[in-house]
Amino acid sequence: MGNSESGKSTLVKQFRLLQSSEAFAIERESWKSIIYLNIIRSILKVIDAVAPNFNLKTPAPADPDSKSFALLRLKLMPLRSVEKSIVESLSSPSQMAQTRGYNSYSTMLPRSNGRGGERGSPRPEMDTEYDDVFVHPESPWQRFLQKCMRTTNAIRTSTSLGTEHDGAELQTDDPGKTLRACAADMKLLWSNAVVHQHLKQAEFFVEDMSGFFLNDIERITSAGYIPTDDDILRSRVKSIAPTETVLPNLEKGLEWRIYDVGGARRQRAKWAPFFDDMDLLIVVVPVSAFNQYLAEDHSVNRLKDSFEMWEELCKTTALHHIPVLLFLNKTDLLEKKLRTGVKLSDYMVNYGDRPNEPERVIRCKL
């Protein structure tokens, strides 16, 4: 467990890969749509974040930057249709019917421009629960993925696959064609120095977000692309319901069951039923999130919320018989962030004037 974007799902994928190097072999193709959507979302977030800095209505001849950006934004408009198509494949049948009629999820609600406020004050989160990549448990994609996982486990345990068929077939139009057509323009946008300048001024660090693939546009949009293990680990997808992963332990004749529960505050009420008969609770804390705030409450610091969650679990009498493991995640991003000059004390004033170094930060917060 952990708050949203703490890295819970990535940890589960790591467990699967550590148990078997072929864990992703059967389902590799299914992750393409998720990775494509991650790229599209990143591009659209960059566009929406920097657009207010350009004169898009009537770019003057003396303002070539605005003219160039306006042209790129226009040429990348097809990505919004692809976004809608992929999102529909991740939705339940009832959600598909509800979402048809909208141009795309990305235009249903205004996006944050990522601009910061006063020192130590919260700024709108780069990802909100409205523009995240949600996967419904009954979606075609999720059902297909679960079937792939069952097949993989059956092969590993040498059991008969029989005639099992639950109707989970992944049939979607190939979004790769549109992405290949837009690849050059996506690379132009991401390599634009003026765009990066505006992103930096807005404190919009898209490269620190989960599901970041903008440095791999050429490779991922190439014909015949197949996701690597690292691509699958880095991909960002958010479930709206607790998910179960079964890992057969062939040596001991057992199987591990891992439950990945939703991290948003409104989803935490669903955790209780999963605490009965658990052997271990793992709390995943994203230590790099000290300058980020919860999508559902922009007044609550994500790192502070993680430690409060940890303390609450430790104080819960009903859980005293269950070991609770604190997993400090994203230490690499923490180090990168501190090295660029972002100060912990600007967001957590009680840190004072202590050295702005990763080891000291982690030791102090614990």
Tab-separated table of C-alpha atoms in Angstrom:
chain	number	residue	atom	x	y	z
A	1	MET	CA	0.000	0.000	0.000
A	2	GLY	CA	0.988	3.616	-0.420
A	3	ASN	CA	-0.366	6.842	-1.830
A	4	SER	CA	-0.933	7.307	-5.528
A	5	GLU	CA	2.225	7.112	-7.697
A	6	SER	CA	4.310	5.709	-4.846
A	7	GLY	CA	5.472	2.818	-7.035
A	8	LYS	CA	3.336	-0.033	-5.675
A	9	SER	CA	2.475	-1.524	-9.066
A	10	THR	CA	6.089	-1.282	-10.223
A	11	LEU	CA	7.184	-3.169	-7.109
A	12	VAL	CA	4.703	-5.961	-7.884
A	13	LYS	CA	6.022	-6.146	-11.458
A	14	GLN	CA	9.557	-6.391	-10.045
A	15	PHE	CA	8.488	-9.329	-7.866
A	16	ARG	CA	7.099	-11.087	-10.935
A	17	LEU	CA	10.250	-10.461	-12.954
A	18	LEU	CA	12.570	-11.571	-10.143
A	19	GLN	CA	10.657	-14.816	-9.825
A	20	SER	CA	10.795	-15.528	-13.558
A	21	SER	CA	12.771	-13.757	-16.269
A	22	GLU	CA	9.981	-14.725	-18.700
A	23	ALA	CA	7.203	-13.188	-16.586
A	24	PHE	CA	6.263	-10.641	-19.265
A	25	ALA	CA	6.824	-12.847	-22.325
A	26	ILE	CA	3.181	-13.599	-23.161
A	27	GLU	CA	1.755	-10.190	-22.243
A	28	ARG	CA	4.446	-8.010	-23.876
A	29	GLU	CA	2.234	-6.917	-26.786
A	30	SER	CA	-0.569	-5.818	-24.452
A	31	TRP	CA	1.681	-3.231	-22.776
A	32	LYS	CA	2.232	-1.352	-26.042
A	33	SER	CA	-1.058	0.524	-25.697
A	34	ILE	CA	-0.183	1.579	-22.129
A	35	ILE	CA	3.261	2.822	-23.156
A	36	TYR	CA	1.803	4.628	-26.175
A	37	LEU	CA	-0.722	6.285	-23.864
A	38	ASN	CA	2.055	7.280	-21.456
A	39	ILE	CA	3.881	9.038	-24.308
A	40	ILE	CA	0.712	10.742	-25.536
A	41	ARG	CA	-0.205	11.946	-22.047
A	42	SER	CA	3.304	13.337	-21.497
A	43	ILE	CA	3.216	15.218	-24.813
A	44	LEU	CA	-0.252	16.648	-24.134
A	45	LYS	CA	0.752	17.700	-20.627
A	46	VAL	CA	3.801	19.508	-22.004
A	47	ILE	CA	1.640	21.263	-24.607
A	48	ASP	CA	-0.989	22.314	-22.078
A	49	ALA	CA	1.614	23.408	-19.519
A	50	VAL	CA	3.508	25.775	-21.830
A	51	ALA	CA	0.679	26.955	-24.119
A	52	PRO	CA	-0.206	30.015	-21.952
A	53	ASN	CA	3.315	31.341	-22.569
A	54	PHE	CA	2.794	31.611	-26.329
A	55	ASN	CA	0.649	33.934	-28.431
A	56	LEU	CA	-1.444	31.321	-30.227
A	57	LYS	CA	-4.280	33.441	-31.612
A	58	THR	CA	-2.333	35.762	-33.898
A	59	PRO	CA	1.404	34.944	-33.761
A	60	ALA	CA	3.324	37.981	-34.972
A	61	PRO	CA	6.122	37.632	-37.553
A	62	ALA	CA	8.464	38.903	-34.863
A	63	ASP	CA	7.425	36.012	-32.611
A	64	PRO	CA	8.699	32.881	-34.400
A	65	ASP	CA	8.580	30.820	-31.200
A	66	SER	CA	4.803	31.208	-30.894
A	67	LYS	CA	4.325	30.469	-34.586
A	68	SER	CA	6.457	27.329	-34.364
A	69	PHE	CA	4.680	26.101	-31.220
A	70	ALA	CA	1.221	26.767	-32.682
A	71	LEU	CA	2.109	24.690	-35.753
A	72	LEU	CA	3.447	21.824	-33.640
A	73	ARG	CA	0.360	21.837	-31.439
A	74	LEU	CA	-1.863	21.675	-34.517
A	75	LYS	CA	0.119	18.811	-36.071
A	76	LEU	CA	-0.076	16.846	-32.813
A	77	MET	CA	-3.860	17.165	-32.470
A	78	PRO	CA	-4.441	13.589	-33.794
A	79	LEU	CA	-2.896	12.319	-30.561
A	80	ARG	CA	-6.042	13.340	-28.676
A	81	SER	CA	-8.158	10.975	-30.767
A	82	VAL	CA	-5.681	8.149	-30.180
A	83	GLU	CA	-5.761	8.942	-26.468
A	84	LYS	CA	-9.547	8.564	-26.410
A	85	SER	CA	-9.379	5.251	-28.264
A	86	ILE	CA	-6.831	3.751	-25.871
A	87	VAL	CA	-8.649	5.045	-22.784
A	88	GLU	CA	-11.833	3.347	-23.999
A	89	SER	CA	-9.999	0.014	-24.167
A	90	LEU	CA	-9.063	0.475	-20.501
A	91	SER	CA	-12.639	1.220	-19.429
A	92	SER	CA	-15.529	-1.044	-18.529
A	93	PRO	CA	-18.288	-1.485	-21.163
A	94	SER	CA	-20.553	0.948	-19.268
A	95	GLN	CA	-17.783	3.530	-19.033
A	96	MET	CA	-17.148	3.227	-22.781
A	97	ALA	CA	-20.737	4.242	-23.479
A	98	GLN	CA	-20.481	7.185	-21.105
A	99	THR	CA	-17.232	8.505	-22.538
A	100	ARG	CA	-18.262	8.385	-26.206
A	101	GLY	CA	-19.248	11.858	-27.270
A	102	TYR	CA	-16.240	13.519	-25.666
A	103	ASN	CA	-13.250	14.448	-27.790
A	104	SER	CA	-10.914	12.899	-25.235
A	105	TYR	CA	-10.406	12.505	-21.531
A	106	SER	CA	-7.679	15.090	-21.721
A	107	THR	CA	-10.160	17.802	-22.668
A	108	MET	CA	-12.920	16.924	-20.215
A	109	LEU	CA	-11.330	18.881	-17.377
A	110	PRO	CA	-8.722	21.638	-17.346
A	111	ARG	CA	-5.180	20.482	-16.807
A	112	SER	CA	-2.848	21.952	-14.249
A	113	ASN	CA	-0.202	24.264	-15.663
A	114	GLY	CA	2.129	23.140	-12.917
A	115	ARG	CA	3.000	26.634	-11.754
A	116	GLY	CA	4.213	26.923	-8.220
A	117	GLY	CA	3.028	29.362	-5.596
A	118	GLU	CA	4.833	31.002	-2.715
A	119	ARG	CA	7.752	29.299	-1.026
A	120	GLY	CA	6.605	26.159	0.731
A	121	SER	CA	3.059	26.446	-0.583
A	122	PRO	CA	1.403	23.665	-2.542
A	123	ARG	CA	1.220	23.841	-6.298
A	124	PRO	CA	-1.173	21.908	-8.504
A	125	GLU	CA	-0.008	18.327	-8.970
A	126	MET	CA	1.371	17.395	-12.380
A	127	ASP	CA	-0.870	14.338	-12.405
A	128	THR	CA	-4.431	14.533	-11.177
A	129	GLU	CA	-6.738	11.607	-10.631
A	130	TYR	CA	-8.736	12.929	-13.607
A	131	ASP	CA	-5.985	12.776	-16.196
A	132	ASP	CA	-4.234	9.667	-14.893
A	133	VAL	CA	-4.252	6.361	-16.748
A	134	PHE	CA	-7.096	4.487	-15.041
A	135	VAL	CA	-7.781	0.815	-15.710
A	136	HIS	CA	-11.132	-0.696	-14.806
A	137	PRO	CA	-10.953	-4.309	-13.499
A	138	GLU	CA	-13.534	-5.376	-16.118
A	139	SER	CA	-11.868	-3.581	-19.024
A	140	PRO	CA	-10.804	-5.625	-22.075
A	141	TRP	CA	-7.157	-4.767	-21.371
A	142	GLN	CA	-7.247	-5.845	-17.711
A	143	ARG	CA	-9.081	-9.082	-18.512
A	144	PHE	CA	-6.565	-9.853	-21.262
A	145	LEU	CA	-3.644	-9.162	-18.904
A	146	GLN	CA	-5.086	-11.409	-16.189
A	147	LYS	CA	-5.531	-14.199	-18.733
A	148	CYS	CA	-1.890	-13.824	-19.826
A	149	MET	CA	-0.744	-14.029	-16.196
A	150	ARG	CA	-2.798	-17.172	-15.578
A	151	THR	CA	-1.327	-18.747	-18.707
A	152	THR	CA	2.205	-17.871	-17.598
A	153	ASN	CA	1.616	-19.394	-14.149
A	154	ALA	CA	0.107	-22.518	-15.700
A	155	ILE	CA	3.132	-22.983	-17.943
A	156	ARG	CA	5.525	-22.521	-15.016
A	157	THR	CA	3.678	-25.051	-12.853
A	158	SER	CA	3.321	-27.486	-15.801
A	159	THR	CA	-0.433	-27.749	-15.394
A	160	SER	CA	-2.774	-28.349	-18.304
A	161	LEU	CA	-4.179	-25.221	-19.868
A	162	GLY	CA	-7.298	-27.126	-20.890
A	163	THR	CA	-9.801	-25.123	-22.887
A	164	GLU	CA	-9.958	-22.125	-20.579
A	165	HIS	CA	-11.296	-19.090	-22.341
A	166	ASP	CA	-12.916	-16.165	-20.577
A	167	GLY	CA	-13.572	-14.005	-23.610
A	168	ALA	CA	-10.647	-11.697	-22.898
A	169	GLU	CA	-9.396	-10.685	-26.305
A	170	LEU	CA	-7.506	-7.495	-26.941
A	171	GLN	CA	-8.746	-6.049	-30.202
A	172	THR	CA	-7.952	-2.386	-30.756
A	173	ASP	CA	-6.953	-0.265	-33.698
A	174	ASP	CA	-3.200	0.087	-33.954
A	175	PRO	CA	-2.330	3.460	-32.362
A	176	GLY	CA	1.270	2.964	-33.457
A	177	LYS	CA	0.463	4.219	-36.972
A	178	THR	CA	-0.587	7.638	-35.691
A	179	LEU	CA	2.324	7.808	-33.270
A	180	ARG	CA	4.767	7.009	-36.074
A	181	ALA	CA	3.235	9.793	-38.173
A	182	CYS	CA	3.606	12.219	-35.245
A	183	ALA	CA	7.012	10.989	-34.047
A	184	ALA	CA	9.101	13.706	-35.723
A	185	ASP	CA	6.862	16.473	-34.364
A	186	MET	CA	6.858	14.966	-30.871
A	187	LYS	CA	10.663	14.924	-30.947
A	188	LEU	CA	10.712	18.537	-32.162
A	189	LEU	CA	8.471	19.597	-29.292
A	190	TRP	CA	10.488	17.758	-26.661
A	191	SER	CA	13.826	19.060	-28.005
A	192	ASN	CA	12.619	22.683	-28.178
A	193	ALA	CA	14.770	24.839	-25.878
A	194	VAL	CA	12.035	27.457	-25.378
A	195	VAL	CA	9.556	24.770	-24.321
A	196	HIS	CA	12.042	23.445	-21.764
A	197	GLN	CA	12.629	26.965	-20.477
A	198	HIS	CA	8.909	27.454	-19.853
A	199	LEU	CA	8.637	24.014	-18.215
A	200	LYS	CA	11.476	24.884	-15.857
A	201	GLN	CA	9.915	28.238	-14.979
A	202	ALA	CA	6.636	26.457	-14.228
A	203	GLU	CA	8.457	23.841	-12.102
A	204	PHE	CA	6.893	21.215	-14.339
A	205	PHE	CA	9.360	18.312	-14.218
A	206	VAL	CA	7.700	15.903	-16.625
A	207	GLU	CA	10.818	13.710	-16.733
A	208	ASP	CA	10.305	12.864	-13.044
A	209	MET	CA	6.783	11.579	-13.647
A	210	SER	CA	5.903	7.896	-13.811
A	211	GLY	CA	5.485	6.624	-17.352
A	212	PHE	CA	8.049	9.013	-18.850
A	213	PHE	CA	9.230	7.861	-22.290
A	214	LEU	CA	9.858	11.120	-24.178
A	215	ASN	CA	13.560	10.340	-24.496
A	216	ASP	CA	12.634	7.092	-26.273
A	217	ILE	CA	10.147	8.389	-28.844
A	218	GLU	CA	12.085	7.161	-31.883
A	219	ARG	CA	12.551	3.647	-30.492
A	220	ILE	CA	8.999	3.198	-29.196
A	221	THR	CA	7.265	4.581	-32.288
A	222	SER	CA	9.346	2.479	-34.694
A	223	ALA	CA	7.631	-0.262	-36.705
A	224	GLY	CA	7.832	-3.640	-35.018
A	225	TYR	CA	8.364	-2.173	-31.543
A	226	ILE	CA	8.016	-4.719	-28.738
A	227	PRO	CA	8.107	-3.475	-25.106
A	228	THR	CA	11.185	-4.517	-23.143
A	229	ASP	CA	11.093	-5.601	-19.500
A	230	ASP	CA	12.343	-2.146	-18.531
A	231	ASP	CA	9.596	-0.473	-20.589
A	232	ILE	CA	6.943	-2.522	-18.789
A	233	LEU	CA	8.443	-1.698	-15.398
A	234	ARG	CA	8.526	2.025	-16.203
A	235	SER	CA	5.031	2.179	-17.674
A	236	ARG	CA	2.352	3.974	-15.691
A	237	VAL	CA	-1.122	2.554	-15.231
A	238	LYS	CA	-3.550	3.132	-12.373
A	239	SER	CA	-6.198	0.661	-11.253
A	240	ILE	CA	-9.448	1.883	-9.704
A	241	ALA	CA	-9.822	-1.317	-7.671
A	242	PRO	CA	-7.525	-3.596	-5.642
A	243	THR	CA	-5.725	-6.098	-7.844
A	244	GLU	CA	-4.405	-9.548	-6.966
A	245	THR	CA	-1.192	-11.024	-8.333
A	246	VAL	CA	-0.487	-14.730	-7.818
A	247	LEU	CA	3.140	-15.898	-7.810
A	248	PRO	CA	3.682	-19.687	-7.684
A	249	ASN	CA	6.531	-20.723	-5.382
A	250	LEU	CA	7.670	-23.943	-7.037
A	251	GLU	CA	10.378	-24.757	-4.478
A	252	LYS	CA	8.034	-24.786	-1.473
A	253	GLY	CA	4.868	-25.803	-3.253
A	254	LEU	CA	3.156	-22.586	-2.202
A	255	GLU	CA	1.867	-19.531	-3.973
A	256	TRP	CA	2.244	-15.916	-2.961
A	257	ARG	CA	-0.745	-13.614	-3.294
A	258	ILE	CA	0.045	-9.917	-3.507
A	259	TYR	CA	-2.743	-7.349	-3.238
A	260	ASP	CA	-2.080	-3.923	-4.747
A	261	VAL	CA	-4.623	-1.552	-3.223
A	262	GLY	CA	-5.542	1.913	-4.498
A	263	GLY	CA	-3.523	4.745	-3.013
A	264	ALA	CA	-5.926	7.682	-3.332
A	265	ARG	CA	-7.418	8.772	0.003
A	266	ARG	CA	-10.955	7.985	-1.082
A	267	GLN	CA	-9.856	4.417	-1.906
A	268	ARG	CA	-8.291	3.659	1.474
A	269	ALA	CA	-11.603	2.604	2.983
A	270	LYS	CA	-11.365	-0.445	0.696
A	271	TRP	CA	-8.162	-1.633	2.365
A	272	ALA	CA	-9.627	-3.145	5.549
A	273	PRO	CA	-10.969	-6.408	4.020
A	274	PHE	CA	-7.480	-7.221	2.708
A	275	PHE	CA	-5.823	-6.975	6.138
A	276	ASP	CA	-7.343	-10.189	7.491
A	277	ASP	CA	-5.017	-13.172	7.312
A	278	MET	CA	-2.162	-11.176	5.777
A	279	ASP	CA	1.416	-12.298	6.402
A	280	LEU	CA	3.006	-8.926	5.668
A	281	LEU	CA	2.018	-5.328	4.948
A	282	ILE	CA	4.367	-3.304	2.742
A	283	VAL	CA	4.053	0.484	2.887
A	284	VAL	CA	5.679	2.064	-0.172
A	285	VAL	CA	6.952	5.606	0.442
A	286	PRO	CA	8.079	7.750	-2.538
A	287	VAL	CA	10.835	9.763	-0.850
A	288	SER	CA	11.224	11.994	-3.921
A	289	ALA	CA	7.680	13.351	-3.475
A	290	PHE	CA	8.596	15.965	-0.852
A	291	ASN	CA	7.702	18.807	-3.244
A	292	GLN	CA	4.487	17.262	-4.536
A	293	TYR	CA	0.932	17.253	-3.206
A	294	LEU	CA	-1.940	14.801	-3.293
A	295	ALA	CA	-4.052	14.970	-6.432
A	296	GLU	CA	-7.210	14.794	-4.318
A	297	ASP	CA	-6.047	17.447	-1.813
A	298	HIS	CA	-3.458	20.011	-2.913
A	299	SER	CA	-2.889	21.108	0.692
A	300	VAL	CA	-1.429	17.736	1.742
A	301	ASN	CA	2.231	16.980	1.061
A	302	ARG	CA	2.666	13.515	-0.494
A	303	LEU	CA	5.709	12.569	1.589
A	304	LYS	CA	4.059	13.719	4.806
A	305	ASP	CA	0.933	11.758	3.901
A	306	SER	CA	3.021	8.607	3.362
A	307	PHE	CA	4.623	8.799	6.799
A	308	GLU	CA	1.278	9.565	8.449
A	309	MET	CA	-0.132	6.450	6.763
A	310	TRP	CA	2.794	4.419	8.067
A	311	GLU	CA	2.351	5.749	11.624
A	312	GLU	CA	-1.395	5.101	11.528
A	313	LEU	CA	-0.855	1.474	10.513
A	314	CYS	CA	1.735	0.955	13.251
A	315	LYS	CA	-0.693	2.315	15.868
A	316	THR	CA	-3.625	0.188	14.722
A	317	THR	CA	-4.138	-2.429	17.431
A	318	ALA	CA	-5.861	-4.868	15.085
A	319	LEU	CA	-2.688	-5.040	12.974
A	320	HIS	CA	-0.159	-5.584	15.767
A	321	HIS	CA	0.198	-9.258	14.832
A	322	ILE	CA	1.150	-8.421	11.213
A	323	PRO	CA	4.700	-7.274	10.335
A	324	VAL	CA	4.725	-3.899	8.570
A	325	LEU	CA	7.606	-3.189	6.182
A	326	LEU	CA	8.520	0.384	5.239
A	327	PHE	CA	9.827	0.455	1.657
A	328	LEU	CA	11.618	3.699	0.747
A	329	ASN	CA	11.133	4.072	-2.988
A	330	LYS	CA	12.384	6.457	-5.692
A	331	THR	CA	15.632	7.321	-3.916
A	332	ASP	CA	17.246	7.835	-7.331
A	333	LEU	CA	14.735	10.579	-8.159
A	334	LEU	CA	15.274	12.112	-4.711
A	335	GLU	CA	19.012	12.356	-5.322
A	336	LYS	CA	18.487	13.802	-8.803
A	337	LYS	CA	16.025	16.375	-7.495
A	338	LEU	CA	18.280	17.501	-4.634
A	339	ARG	CA	21.304	17.723	-6.962
A	340	THR	CA	19.419	20.154	-9.212
A	341	GLY	CA	19.035	22.546	-6.272
A	342	VAL	CA	15.495	21.787	-5.103
A	343	LYS	CA	15.578	22.213	-1.316
A	344	LEU	CA	13.640	20.034	1.085
A	345	SER	CA	13.359	22.933	3.562
A	346	ASP	CA	11.354	24.922	0.998
A	347	TYR	CA	8.561	22.382	1.306
A	348	MET	CA	9.072	20.933	4.793
A	349	VAL	CA	10.078	23.861	6.986
A	350	ASN	CA	10.829	21.670	10.008
A	351	TYR	CA	13.878	20.326	8.155
A	352	GLY	CA	15.591	23.618	8.970
A	353	ASP	CA	19.097	24.323	7.706
A	354	ARG	CA	20.309	20.731	7.634
A	355	PRO	CA	22.406	19.655	4.611
A	356	ASN	CA	20.348	19.160	1.452
A	357	GLU	CA	21.809	15.689	0.852
A	358	PRO	CA	19.918	12.444	0.115
A	359	GLU	CA	21.313	10.383	3.012
A	360	ARG	CA	20.756	13.181	5.533
A	361	VAL	CA	17.254	13.808	4.209
A	362	ILE	CA	16.227	10.151	4.531
A	363	ARG	CA	17.862	9.752	7.956
A	364	CYS	CA	16.218	12.914	9.268
A	365	LYS	CA	12.724	12.080	8.006
A	366	LEU	CA	12.922	8.612	9.582
